[in-house]
Short mmCIF file of C-alpha atoms in Angstrom, two decimals:
data_model
loop_
_atom_site.label_atom_id
_atom_site.label_comp_id
_atom_site.label_asym_id
_atom_site.label_seq_id
_atom_site.Cartn_x
_atom_site.Cartn_y
_atom_site.Cartn_z
CA MET Y 133 85.92 111.74 115.36
CA ALA Y 134 82.10 111.84 114.80
CA ALA Y 135 82.33 111.30 110.98
CA ASN Y 136 84.59 108.25 111.77
CA LEU Y 137 82.33 106.68 114.23
CA VAL Y 138 79.42 106.67 111.94
CA ARG Y 139 81.90 105.22 109.19
CA LEU Y 140 83.18 102.47 111.23
CA ARG Y 141 79.88 101.60 112.98
CA LYS Y 142 78.27 101.00 109.74
CA GLU Y 143 81.17 99.20 107.97
CA ARG Y 144 81.00 96.90 111.04
CA GLY Y 145 77.24 96.37 110.48
CA LEU Y 146 76.27 97.74 113.93
CA SER Y 147 73.24 99.35 115.01
CA THR Y 148 73.85 102.07 117.83
CA THR Y 149 72.04 99.51 120.06
CA ARG Y 150 74.55 96.88 119.54
CA LEU Y 151 77.73 99.08 119.98
CA SER Y 152 76.21 100.34 123.22
CA ALA Y 153 75.84 96.95 124.34
CA ALA Y 154 79.44 95.97 123.37
CA LEU Y 155 80.68 99.09 125.06
CA GLU Y 156 78.52 98.02 128.17
CA GLU Y 157 80.41 94.49 128.43
CA LEU Y 158 83.56 96.61 127.98
CA GLY Y 159 82.63 98.29 131.35
CA GLN Y 160 82.51 101.98 129.77
CA PRO Y 161 78.54 102.25 129.04
CA ILE Y 162 77.33 104.71 126.53
CA PRO Y 163 73.61 104.63 125.89
CA ALA Y 164 72.59 104.53 122.13
CA THR Y 165 71.30 107.79 122.57
CA GLY Y 166 74.81 108.92 123.62
CA ILE Y 167 76.25 107.46 120.74
CA THR Y 168 73.99 109.24 118.34
CA ARG Y 169 74.88 112.51 120.05
CA ILE Y 170 78.55 111.68 119.47
CA GLU Y 171 77.81 111.22 115.88
CA LYS Y 172 76.17 114.32 115.55
CA GLY Y 173 79.03 116.31 117.20
CA GLN Y 174 76.45 117.20 120.45
CA ARG Y 175 78.56 115.24 123.00
CA ARG Y 176 82.26 115.01 124.05
CA VAL Y 177 84.35 112.03 123.93
CA ASP Y 178 86.78 111.61 126.87
CA ALA Y 179 89.68 109.37 126.76
CA ASP Y 180 88.11 106.46 128.38
CA ASP Y 181 85.14 106.74 125.90
CA LEU Y 182 87.79 106.68 123.02
CA VAL Y 183 89.47 103.74 123.88
CA ALA Y 184 85.94 101.96 124.75
CA LEU Y 185 85.00 102.78 121.56
CA ALA Y 186 88.09 101.91 119.72
CA LEU Y 187 88.02 98.42 121.23
CA ALA Y 188 84.24 97.88 120.47
CA LEU Y 189 85.10 98.70 116.69
CA ASN Y 190 88.25 96.59 116.45
CA VAL Y 191 90.29 99.53 115.64
CA ALA Y 192 93.14 101.85 116.93
CA PRO Y 193 92.31 104.84 118.87
CA ILE Y 194 93.76 106.92 116.19
CA THR Y 195 91.53 105.41 113.33
CA LEU Y 196 88.79 107.38 115.18
CA LEU Y 197 90.62 110.48 115.36
CA LEU Y 198 92.53 110.89 112.20
CA PRO Y 199 90.97 111.44 108.70
CA PRO Y 200 90.39 107.99 106.65
CA SER Y 201 93.03 108.68 104.14
CA SER Y 202 96.76 108.99 104.25
CA SER Y 203 97.65 111.43 101.54
CA ASP Y 204 98.53 115.45 101.02
CA GLU Y 205 95.13 116.40 102.07
CA GLN Y 206 95.02 118.49 105.04
CA ALA Y 207 94.35 117.13 108.52
CA ASP Y 208 93.33 119.45 111.29
CA LEU Y 209 95.35 118.11 114.60
CA THR Y 210 93.85 121.47 116.36
CA VAL Y 211 92.54 124.93 115.29
CA ASN Y 212 96.06 126.22 114.47
CA GLN Y 213 98.09 123.01 113.71
CA HIS Y 214 97.38 121.54 110.36
CA VAL Y 215 99.54 118.73 108.28
CA THR Y 216 98.85 116.50 105.70
CA SER Y 217 96.69 113.24 106.68
CA ARG Y 218 100.01 111.16 105.75
CA THR Y 219 102.05 113.12 108.48
CA ALA Y 220 98.85 112.65 110.88
CA TRP Y 221 98.97 109.17 110.38
CA GLN Y 222 102.89 108.84 111.02
CA TRP Y 223 102.55 111.01 114.07
CA GLY Y 224 99.91 108.99 115.29
CA ALA Y 225 101.76 105.80 114.79
CA GLY Y 226 104.64 106.96 116.77
CA GLN Y 227 107.00 107.21 113.42
CA GLY Y 228 107.59 111.02 113.70
CA PRO Y 229 106.64 114.50 114.67
CA ALA Y 230 103.73 116.35 113.28
CA MET Y 231 105.70 118.18 110.85
CA ASP Y 232 105.41 118.09 107.24
CA TRP Y 233 108.87 117.00 106.09
CA VAL Y 234 110.54 114.21 103.86
CA PRO Y 235 113.89 113.35 105.26
CA GLY Y 236 116.43 113.98 102.80
CA GLU Y 237 114.35 116.47 100.71
CA ALA Y 238 116.96 119.06 101.19
CA VAL Y 239 119.56 116.69 99.44
CA SER Y 240 117.41 116.90 96.41
CA LEU Y 241 116.49 120.70 96.32
CA ALA Y 242 120.36 121.27 96.65
CA GLU Y 243 120.81 119.35 93.43
CA PRO Y 244 122.95 121.13 90.67
CA GLY Y 245 120.72 124.09 89.19
CA ALA Y 246 118.58 124.36 92.26
CA ASP Y 247 117.56 127.85 93.59
CA PRO Y 248 120.30 128.37 96.44
CA ALA Y 249 117.52 130.36 98.73
CA ILE Y 250 114.95 127.38 98.32
CA ALA Y 251 118.12 125.08 99.18
CA ALA Y 252 119.29 127.14 102.10
CA GLU Y 253 115.48 127.18 103.37
CA ALA Y 254 115.30 123.53 103.15
CA TYR Y 255 118.22 123.06 104.97
CA GLU Y 256 116.92 124.90 107.88
CA ARG Y 257 113.73 123.08 107.85
CA GLU Y 258 115.43 119.76 107.86
CA GLN Y 259 117.46 120.68 110.78
CA GLU Y 260 114.26 121.82 112.52
CA TYR Y 261 112.59 118.51 111.40
CA GLY Y 262 115.58 116.55 113.07
CA ARG Y 263 115.49 118.28 116.20
CA GLN Y 264 111.52 117.79 116.66
CA ARG Y 265 112.10 114.14 115.63
CA SER Y 266 114.74 113.76 118.12
CA GLU Y 267 112.44 114.99 120.84
CA TYR Y 268 109.49 112.94 119.69
CA MET Y 269 111.24 109.89 119.66
CA ALA Y 270 112.44 110.19 122.62
CA GLN Y 271 109.23 109.69 124.66
CA ALA Y 272 106.85 108.61 121.87
CA MET Y 273 107.34 104.93 122.32
CA PRO Y 274 108.71 102.50 125.18
CA PRO Y 275 112.34 102.23 125.11
CA GLU Y 276 112.29 98.72 123.50
CA LEU Y 277 110.23 99.92 120.57
CA ARG Y 278 112.43 103.11 120.26
CA ARG Y 279 115.56 101.12 119.93
CA SER Y 280 114.07 99.09 117.23
CA ALA Y 281 112.71 102.16 115.35
CA GLU Y 282 115.99 104.09 115.51
CA GLN Y 283 118.00 100.98 114.01
CA PRO Y 284 119.39 102.47 110.78
CA SER Y 285 118.02 99.70 108.68
CA VAL Y 286 114.24 100.09 110.07
CA ARG Y 287 114.55 103.92 109.55
CA LEU Y 288 115.78 103.37 105.99
CA ALA Y 289 113.11 100.78 105.31
CA ARG Y 290 110.29 102.80 106.49
CA GLN Y 291 111.47 106.07 104.59
CA LEU Y 292 111.69 103.82 101.53
CA ALA Y 293 108.38 102.10 101.97
CA ASP Y 294 106.61 105.82 102.75
CA LEU Y 295 108.16 107.06 99.23
CA VAL Y 296 107.29 104.02 97.37
CA GLU Y 297 103.70 104.45 98.77
CA ASP Y 298 103.62 107.86 97.66
CA LEU Y 299 104.91 107.00 94.19
CA VAL Y 300 102.25 104.26 93.22
CA SER Y 301 99.44 106.35 94.58
CA VAL Y 302 100.31 109.19 92.61
CA GLU Y 303 97.26 110.69 90.49
CA ALA Y 304 96.78 111.99 87.23
CA GLY Y 305 98.09 115.38 86.92
CA THR Y 306 100.62 115.45 89.55
CA ASP Y 307 103.72 117.42 88.93
CA PRO Y 308 106.30 114.93 87.14
CA SER Y 309 109.13 116.70 88.55
CA ALA Y 310 108.02 116.12 92.11
CA ALA Y 311 107.30 112.69 91.69
CA ALA Y 312 110.70 112.19 89.80
CA ALA Y 313 112.34 113.97 93.03
CA ARG Y 314 110.56 111.21 94.97
CA VAL Y 315 111.91 108.54 92.56
CA ARG Y 316 115.53 109.92 93.33
CA MET Y 317 114.93 109.84 96.83
CA ALA Y 318 113.68 106.15 96.84
CA VAL Y 319 116.81 104.88 94.96
CA ARG Y 320 118.92 106.55 97.55
CA ARG Y 321 117.06 104.84 100.50
CA HIS Y 322 117.34 101.56 98.68
CA GLN Y 323 120.90 101.84 97.89
CA GLN Y 324 121.44 102.97 101.85
CA LEU Y 325 119.20 100.27 103.11
CA GLY Y 326 121.40 97.43 100.64
CA ILE Y 327 124.53 98.75 102.72
CA GLU Y 328 123.02 98.52 106.04
CA LEU Y 329 121.85 95.08 105.26
CA GLU Y 330 125.12 93.80 103.91
CA GLU Y 331 126.60 94.82 107.58
CA LEU Y 332 123.82 92.85 109.41
CA GLN Y 333 124.68 90.13 107.33
CA GLU Y 334 128.34 90.15 108.07
CA ARG Y 335 127.10 90.55 111.85
CA PHE Y 336 124.97 87.65 111.84
CA ASP Y 337 125.72 85.49 108.76
CA PRO Y 338 129.34 86.16 107.91
CA ARG Y 339 130.37 84.70 104.53
CA PRO Y 340 134.04 83.22 104.17
CA VAL Y 341 136.60 85.20 102.34
CA VAL Y 342 138.29 83.01 99.79
CA HIS Y 343 141.71 84.20 98.80
CA PRO Y 344 142.17 84.84 94.91
CA GLY Y 345 143.18 81.76 93.24
CA VAL Y 346 142.11 79.35 95.77
CA GLY Y 347 139.21 77.23 94.49
CA PHE Y 348 136.23 76.21 96.77
CA GLU Y 349 137.17 72.62 97.29
CA GLN Y 350 140.82 73.77 98.22
CA PHE Y 351 139.12 76.21 100.66
CA ARG Y 352 136.92 73.60 101.96
CA GLU Y 353 140.07 71.11 102.59
CA ARG Y 354 141.91 73.75 104.33
CA LEU Y 355 139.04 74.31 106.66
CA ALA Y 356 138.82 70.94 107.57
CA ALA Y 357 142.49 70.49 108.17
CA GLU Y 358 142.65 73.59 110.22
CA GLY Y 359 139.74 72.42 112.30
CA GLY Y 360 140.77 68.95 112.53
CA ILE Y 361 137.63 67.63 110.69
CA GLU Y 362 137.79 64.92 108.12
CA ASP Y 363 136.21 65.40 104.75
CA GLN Y 364 132.73 63.98 104.97
CA THR Y 365 131.62 64.16 101.74
CA SER Y 366 129.32 61.60 100.61
CA LYS Y 367 129.68 58.89 98.29
CA ASP Y 368 126.48 59.72 96.46
CA GLU Y 369 127.54 63.33 96.24
CA PRO Y 370 129.70 64.50 93.11
CA GLY Y 371 133.13 64.01 94.12
CA GLY Y 372 132.54 61.17 96.62
CA GLU Y 373 134.05 57.73 96.13
#
């Protein structure tokens, strides 16, 4: 919190005095000396202070609470709860529980040639992740947002985006096998997402099924005849008189 406040205040070009004035306007006054004490870790910040500081700095509250990066670096949520900063951001954004796990990773670890013990442990962890995620999503967001987040297409798209983000940010020296596993998972998510999108297309924009051997012109004429609609082909279009 303290380090984020210093960083964000300086990036916004605000002195402690100007930030204090902004907080005053928001109705949650903190004197400049109080802001300095927060930045030095000498003053506690309650929920009202956190919200006001986030508003004054034009960021989300979690931006002040979480690390400034989303990676495999450790983030200390409490004294005894540690996850990667990537997981911490997903947790704070309402996308999943505070548990390090990539959905579908058990499938990758269970591929031919994999250690059965590792695959079994991965399966158990995935089951635990699924349980925690269900509990988390049940209360983490309002019902409207929850329904959207749980829609298969949205869920797959977010998982795919997370995997691709990991891949494009891979640093030199990273274990190639780990990156290759993420590529395979990304390809699976892409294929699954394609199927879901095709189902949505059939629901909202159904495509006419043309019987084999029936040309488009014949099909259009049949539709016109069945609907009692005369052929309105323009004389200026190909095929018009």
